[in-house]
Short mmCIF file of C-alpha atoms in Angstrom, two decimals:
data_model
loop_
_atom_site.label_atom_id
_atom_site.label_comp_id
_atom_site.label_asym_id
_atom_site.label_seq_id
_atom_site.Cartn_x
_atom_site.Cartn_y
_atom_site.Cartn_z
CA UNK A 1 0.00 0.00 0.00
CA UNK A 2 1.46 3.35 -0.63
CA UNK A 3 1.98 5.99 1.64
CA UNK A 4 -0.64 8.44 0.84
CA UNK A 5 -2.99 5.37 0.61
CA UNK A 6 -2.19 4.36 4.34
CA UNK A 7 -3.12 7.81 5.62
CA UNK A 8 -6.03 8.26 3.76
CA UNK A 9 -7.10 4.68 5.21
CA UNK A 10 -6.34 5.43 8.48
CA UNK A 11 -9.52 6.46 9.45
CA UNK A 12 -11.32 3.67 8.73
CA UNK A 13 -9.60 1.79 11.38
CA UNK A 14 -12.25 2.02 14.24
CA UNK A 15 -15.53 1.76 11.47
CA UNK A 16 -15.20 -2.22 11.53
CA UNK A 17 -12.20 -3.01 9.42
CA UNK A 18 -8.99 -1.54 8.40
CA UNK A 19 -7.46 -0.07 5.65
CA UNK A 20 -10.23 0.61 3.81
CA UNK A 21 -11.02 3.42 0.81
CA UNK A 22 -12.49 6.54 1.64
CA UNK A 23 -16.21 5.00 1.34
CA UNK A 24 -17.59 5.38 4.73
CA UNK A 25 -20.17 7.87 5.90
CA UNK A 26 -19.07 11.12 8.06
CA UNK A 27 -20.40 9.48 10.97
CA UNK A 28 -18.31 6.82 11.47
CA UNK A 29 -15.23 8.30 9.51
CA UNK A 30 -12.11 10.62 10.28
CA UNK A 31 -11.89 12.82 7.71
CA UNK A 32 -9.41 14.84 8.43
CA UNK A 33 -5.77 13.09 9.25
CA UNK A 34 -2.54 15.29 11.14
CA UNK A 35 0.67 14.91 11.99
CA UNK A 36 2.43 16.02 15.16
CA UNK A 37 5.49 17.76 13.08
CA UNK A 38 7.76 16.13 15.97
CA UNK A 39 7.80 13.14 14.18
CA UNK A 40 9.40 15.12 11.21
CA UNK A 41 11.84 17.22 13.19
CA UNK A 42 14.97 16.46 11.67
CA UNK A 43 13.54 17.21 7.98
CA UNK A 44 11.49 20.57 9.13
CA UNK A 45 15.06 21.29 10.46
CA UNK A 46 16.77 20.55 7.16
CA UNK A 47 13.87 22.43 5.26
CA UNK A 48 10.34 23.25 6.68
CA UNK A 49 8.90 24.40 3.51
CA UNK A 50 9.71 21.38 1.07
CA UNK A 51 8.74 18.72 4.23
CA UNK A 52 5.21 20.55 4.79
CA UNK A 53 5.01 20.00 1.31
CA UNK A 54 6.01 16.12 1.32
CA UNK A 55 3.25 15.94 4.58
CA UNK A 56 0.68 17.32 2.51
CA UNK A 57 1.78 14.96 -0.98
CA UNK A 58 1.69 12.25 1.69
CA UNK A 59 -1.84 12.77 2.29
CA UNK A 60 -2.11 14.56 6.20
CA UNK A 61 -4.87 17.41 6.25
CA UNK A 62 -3.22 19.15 9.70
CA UNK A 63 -0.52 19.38 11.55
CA UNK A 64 0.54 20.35 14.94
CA UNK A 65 3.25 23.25 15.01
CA UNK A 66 5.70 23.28 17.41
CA UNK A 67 6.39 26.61 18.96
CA UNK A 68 8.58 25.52 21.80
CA UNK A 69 10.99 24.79 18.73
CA UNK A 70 10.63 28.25 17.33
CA UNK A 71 8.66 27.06 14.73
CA UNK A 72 11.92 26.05 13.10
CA UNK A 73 13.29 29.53 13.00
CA UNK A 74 10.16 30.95 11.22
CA UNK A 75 8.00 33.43 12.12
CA UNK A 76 4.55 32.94 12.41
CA UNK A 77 3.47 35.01 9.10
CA UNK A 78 5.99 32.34 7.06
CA UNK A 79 4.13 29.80 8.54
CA UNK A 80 0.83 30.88 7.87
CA UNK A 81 1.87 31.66 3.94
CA UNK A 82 3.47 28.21 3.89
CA UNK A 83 0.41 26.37 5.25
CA UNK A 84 -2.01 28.12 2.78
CA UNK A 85 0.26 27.31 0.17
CA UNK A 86 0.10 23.71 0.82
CA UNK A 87 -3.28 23.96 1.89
CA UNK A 88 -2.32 22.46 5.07
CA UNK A 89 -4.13 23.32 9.29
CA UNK A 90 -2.53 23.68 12.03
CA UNK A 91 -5.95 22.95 14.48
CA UNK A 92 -3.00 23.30 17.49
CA UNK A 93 0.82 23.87 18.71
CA UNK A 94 2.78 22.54 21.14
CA UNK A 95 4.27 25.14 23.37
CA UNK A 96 6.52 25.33 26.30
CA UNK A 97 4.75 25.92 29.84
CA UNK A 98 6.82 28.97 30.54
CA UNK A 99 4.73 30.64 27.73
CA UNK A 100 1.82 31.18 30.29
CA UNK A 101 3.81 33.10 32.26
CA UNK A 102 4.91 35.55 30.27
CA UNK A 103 3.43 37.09 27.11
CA UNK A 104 0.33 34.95 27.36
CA UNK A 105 -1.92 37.47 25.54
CA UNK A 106 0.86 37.75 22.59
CA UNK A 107 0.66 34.04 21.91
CA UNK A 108 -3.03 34.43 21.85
CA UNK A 109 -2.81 36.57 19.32
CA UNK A 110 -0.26 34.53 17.66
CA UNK A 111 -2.55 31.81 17.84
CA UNK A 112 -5.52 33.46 16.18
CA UNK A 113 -2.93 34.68 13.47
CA UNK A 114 -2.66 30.74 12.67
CA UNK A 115 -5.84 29.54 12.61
CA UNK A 116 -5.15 27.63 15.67
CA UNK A 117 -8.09 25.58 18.00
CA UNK A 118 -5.53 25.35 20.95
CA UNK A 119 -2.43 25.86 22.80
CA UNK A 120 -1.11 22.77 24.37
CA UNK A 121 1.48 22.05 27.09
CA UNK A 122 3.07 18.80 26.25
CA UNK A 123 4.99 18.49 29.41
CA UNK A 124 6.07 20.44 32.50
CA UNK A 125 9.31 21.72 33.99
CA UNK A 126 11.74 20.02 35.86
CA UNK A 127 10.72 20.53 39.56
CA UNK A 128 7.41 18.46 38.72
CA UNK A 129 9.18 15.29 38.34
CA UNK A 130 9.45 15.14 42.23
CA UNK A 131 7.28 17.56 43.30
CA UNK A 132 3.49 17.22 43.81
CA UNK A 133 3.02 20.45 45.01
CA UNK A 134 4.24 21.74 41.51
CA UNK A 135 1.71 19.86 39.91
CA UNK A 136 -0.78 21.82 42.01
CA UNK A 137 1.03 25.13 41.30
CA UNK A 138 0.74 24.83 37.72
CA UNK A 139 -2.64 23.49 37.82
CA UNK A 140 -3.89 26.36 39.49
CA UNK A 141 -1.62 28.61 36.54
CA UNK A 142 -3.39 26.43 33.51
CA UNK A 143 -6.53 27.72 35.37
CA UNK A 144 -5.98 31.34 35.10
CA UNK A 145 -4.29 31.25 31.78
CA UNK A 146 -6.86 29.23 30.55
CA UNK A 147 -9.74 31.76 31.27
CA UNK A 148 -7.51 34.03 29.75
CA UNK A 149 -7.30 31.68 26.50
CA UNK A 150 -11.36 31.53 26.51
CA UNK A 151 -11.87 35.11 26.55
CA UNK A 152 -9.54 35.06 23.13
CA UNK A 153 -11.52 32.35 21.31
CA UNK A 154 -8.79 29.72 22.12
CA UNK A 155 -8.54 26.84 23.87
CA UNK A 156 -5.71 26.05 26.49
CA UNK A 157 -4.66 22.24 26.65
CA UNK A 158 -1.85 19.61 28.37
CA UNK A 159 -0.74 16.42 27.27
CA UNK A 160 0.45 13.91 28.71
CA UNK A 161 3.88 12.18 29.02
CA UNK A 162 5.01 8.73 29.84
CA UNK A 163 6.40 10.03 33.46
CA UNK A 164 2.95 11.97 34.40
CA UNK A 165 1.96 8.18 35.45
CA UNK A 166 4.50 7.83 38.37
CA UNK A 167 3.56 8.60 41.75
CA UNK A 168 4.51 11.01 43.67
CA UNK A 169 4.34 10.36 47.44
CA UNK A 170 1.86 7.92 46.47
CA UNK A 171 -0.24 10.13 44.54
CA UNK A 172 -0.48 10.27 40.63
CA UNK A 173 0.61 13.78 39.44
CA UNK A 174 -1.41 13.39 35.87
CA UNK A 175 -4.69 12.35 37.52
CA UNK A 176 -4.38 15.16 40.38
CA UNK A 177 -4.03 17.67 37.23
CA UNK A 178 -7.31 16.34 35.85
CA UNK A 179 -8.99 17.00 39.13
CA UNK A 180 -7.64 20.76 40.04
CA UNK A 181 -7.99 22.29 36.18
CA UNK A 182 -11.55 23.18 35.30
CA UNK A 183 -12.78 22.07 32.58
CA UNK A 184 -14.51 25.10 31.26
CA UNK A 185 -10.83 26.36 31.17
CA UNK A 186 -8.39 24.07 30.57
CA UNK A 187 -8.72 20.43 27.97
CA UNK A 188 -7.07 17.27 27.84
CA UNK A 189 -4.55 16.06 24.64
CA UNK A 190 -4.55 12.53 25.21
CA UNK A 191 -1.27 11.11 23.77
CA UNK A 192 -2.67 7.33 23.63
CA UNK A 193 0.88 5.57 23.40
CA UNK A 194 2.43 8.35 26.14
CA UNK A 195 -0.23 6.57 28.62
CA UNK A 196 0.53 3.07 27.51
CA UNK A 197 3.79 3.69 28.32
CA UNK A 198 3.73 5.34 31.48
CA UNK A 199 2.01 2.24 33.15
CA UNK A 200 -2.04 3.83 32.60
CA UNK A 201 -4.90 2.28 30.25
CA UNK A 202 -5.91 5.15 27.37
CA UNK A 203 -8.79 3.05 27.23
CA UNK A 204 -9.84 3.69 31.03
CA UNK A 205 -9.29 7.37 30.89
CA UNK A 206 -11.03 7.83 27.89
CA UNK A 207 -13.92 6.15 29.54
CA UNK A 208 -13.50 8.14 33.04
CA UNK A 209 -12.60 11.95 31.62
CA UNK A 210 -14.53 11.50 28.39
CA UNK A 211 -15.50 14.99 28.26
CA UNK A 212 -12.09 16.35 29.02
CA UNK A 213 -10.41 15.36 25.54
CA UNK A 214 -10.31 17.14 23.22
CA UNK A 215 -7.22 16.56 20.83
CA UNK A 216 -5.41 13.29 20.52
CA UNK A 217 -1.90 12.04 19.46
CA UNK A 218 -2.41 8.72 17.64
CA UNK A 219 0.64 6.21 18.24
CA UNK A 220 1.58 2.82 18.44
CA UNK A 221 4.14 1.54 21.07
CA UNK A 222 6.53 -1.86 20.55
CA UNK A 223 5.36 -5.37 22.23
CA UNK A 224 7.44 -4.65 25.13
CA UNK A 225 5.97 -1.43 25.90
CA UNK A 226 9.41 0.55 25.93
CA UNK A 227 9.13 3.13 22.81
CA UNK A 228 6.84 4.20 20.15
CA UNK A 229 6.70 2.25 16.37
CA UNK A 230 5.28 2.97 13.33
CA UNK A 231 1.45 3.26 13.27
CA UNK A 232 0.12 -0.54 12.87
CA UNK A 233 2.80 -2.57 13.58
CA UNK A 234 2.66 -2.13 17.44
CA UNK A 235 0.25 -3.45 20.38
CA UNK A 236 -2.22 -0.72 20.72
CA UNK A 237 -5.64 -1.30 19.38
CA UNK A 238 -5.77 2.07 18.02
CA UNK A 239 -9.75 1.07 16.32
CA UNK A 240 -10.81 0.60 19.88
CA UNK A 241 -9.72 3.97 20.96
CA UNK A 242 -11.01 5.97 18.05
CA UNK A 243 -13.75 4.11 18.45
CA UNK A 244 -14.24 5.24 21.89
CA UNK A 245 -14.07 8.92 21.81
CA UNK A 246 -17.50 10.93 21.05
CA UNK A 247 -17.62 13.38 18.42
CA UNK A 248 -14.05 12.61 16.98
CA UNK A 249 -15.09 13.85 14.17
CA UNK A 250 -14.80 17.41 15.62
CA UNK A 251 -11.57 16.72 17.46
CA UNK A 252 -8.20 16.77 15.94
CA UNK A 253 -6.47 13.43 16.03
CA UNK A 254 -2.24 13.68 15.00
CA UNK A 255 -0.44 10.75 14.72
CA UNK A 256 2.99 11.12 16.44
CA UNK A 257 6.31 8.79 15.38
CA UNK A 258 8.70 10.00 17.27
CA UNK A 259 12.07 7.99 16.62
CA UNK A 260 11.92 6.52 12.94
CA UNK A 261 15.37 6.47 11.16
CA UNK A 262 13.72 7.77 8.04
CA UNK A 263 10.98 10.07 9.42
CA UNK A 264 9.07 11.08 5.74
CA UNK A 265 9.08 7.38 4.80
CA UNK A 266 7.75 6.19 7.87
#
């Protein structure tokens, strides 16, 4: 099967069998495909415009920007002419947690500039990895920065890393994070093989906090549950989770590869 034909398959995968042509009805059918540009780091590096191009040629409808990279060195006008040009959306970006802090309003702006749904926090700083008391800190800062995201016409988001699953003095950072943000403020990115990883069933949280994601990062993870594979050729039953979330049709799903030797071809 060739590339393009994959992604345009893809979702199919949770309407009752796999790989199939773009046949199915809206209901039961993702229509639009992204990519988490992560997974093509190296070539956005090397040149952002040709590999947005190849992402697009490859058959992806979004992708996620990443603006705790810099965007690559561009600024957010080149982007926005690039993505037209390709005819490429960017629902979302990735952006460091410091951004909340300082200049919040500018990257809401920024934001809007884009066309972007969401700013999302993909992980947070260092003193979190032993401290639960910084998990409530920032909880309470995704709070306030998240009304402030509302009152721009953008939503505020976090998603979730393998190490969010690890307790901390017995309690689980990621799920006391669910608790304290409010959810008319602040949404969930559920990274499905981030929670597979980390120990925690994407399966039960989509069932608990249904109604708290809102964005997804589609990837597989190897039979020993170590790293992330190609899409397909691990252990998650990625039908089942697609599957599972209401609405998807409405909510941007990315897949994420994050450590292919030859990123465009996988």
């Amino acid at each position: 099967m060739r590339r393009r034909d994959f992604v345009q398959a893809f979702g199919a995968t949770f309407a009752g069998a796999a790989f199939l042509p773009r046949i199915a009805s809206p209901k039961d059918h993702l229509w639009r495909v992204g990519l988490e540009l992560y997974s093509v780091r190296n070539a956005m590096k090397a040149d952002p415009e040709r590999t947005l191009a190849a992402v697009r040629a490859i058959g992806y409808d979004d992708v996620e920007l990443l603006w705790s990279w810099n965007n690559f060195g561009r600024t957010p006008e080149q982007v926005r002419a690039t993505l037209k040009h390709e005819g490429l959306k960017a629902p979302s970006a990735h952006i460091a947690p410091e951004a909340l802090l300082k200049d919040w309003e500018t990257s809401l702006a920024t934001a809007k500039l884009l066309g972007h749904q969401y700013l999302i926090v993909p992980s947070l700083p260092d003193e979190a990895n032993t401290s639960i008391d910084a998990w409530r800190r920032w909880a309470d800062r995704f709070n306030a920065a998240g009304d402030l995201a509302r009152r721009a016409g953008i939503w505020l988001a976090f998603h979730n890393e393998p190490e969010h699953m690890k307790p901390i003095h017995g309690e689980v950072p990621y799920d006391l994070f669910i608790e304290r943000t409010d959810p008319s403020r602040v949404r969930l990115q559920l990274d499905f093989g981030n929670m597979e990883m980390g120990g925690g069933s994407p399966l039960k949280y989509l069932r608990e906090y249904r109604d708290r994601y809102w964005s997804f990062h589609v990837k597989d993870i190897a039979e020993d549950g170590t790293r992330d594979t190609e899409l397909g050729r691990g252990r998650m039953n990625l039908r089942a989770l697609l599957a599972t979330i209401p609405d998807v049709q409405k909510k941007p799903c990315y897949v994420e590869q994050e450590k292919m030797a030859d990123e465009l071809a996988s």
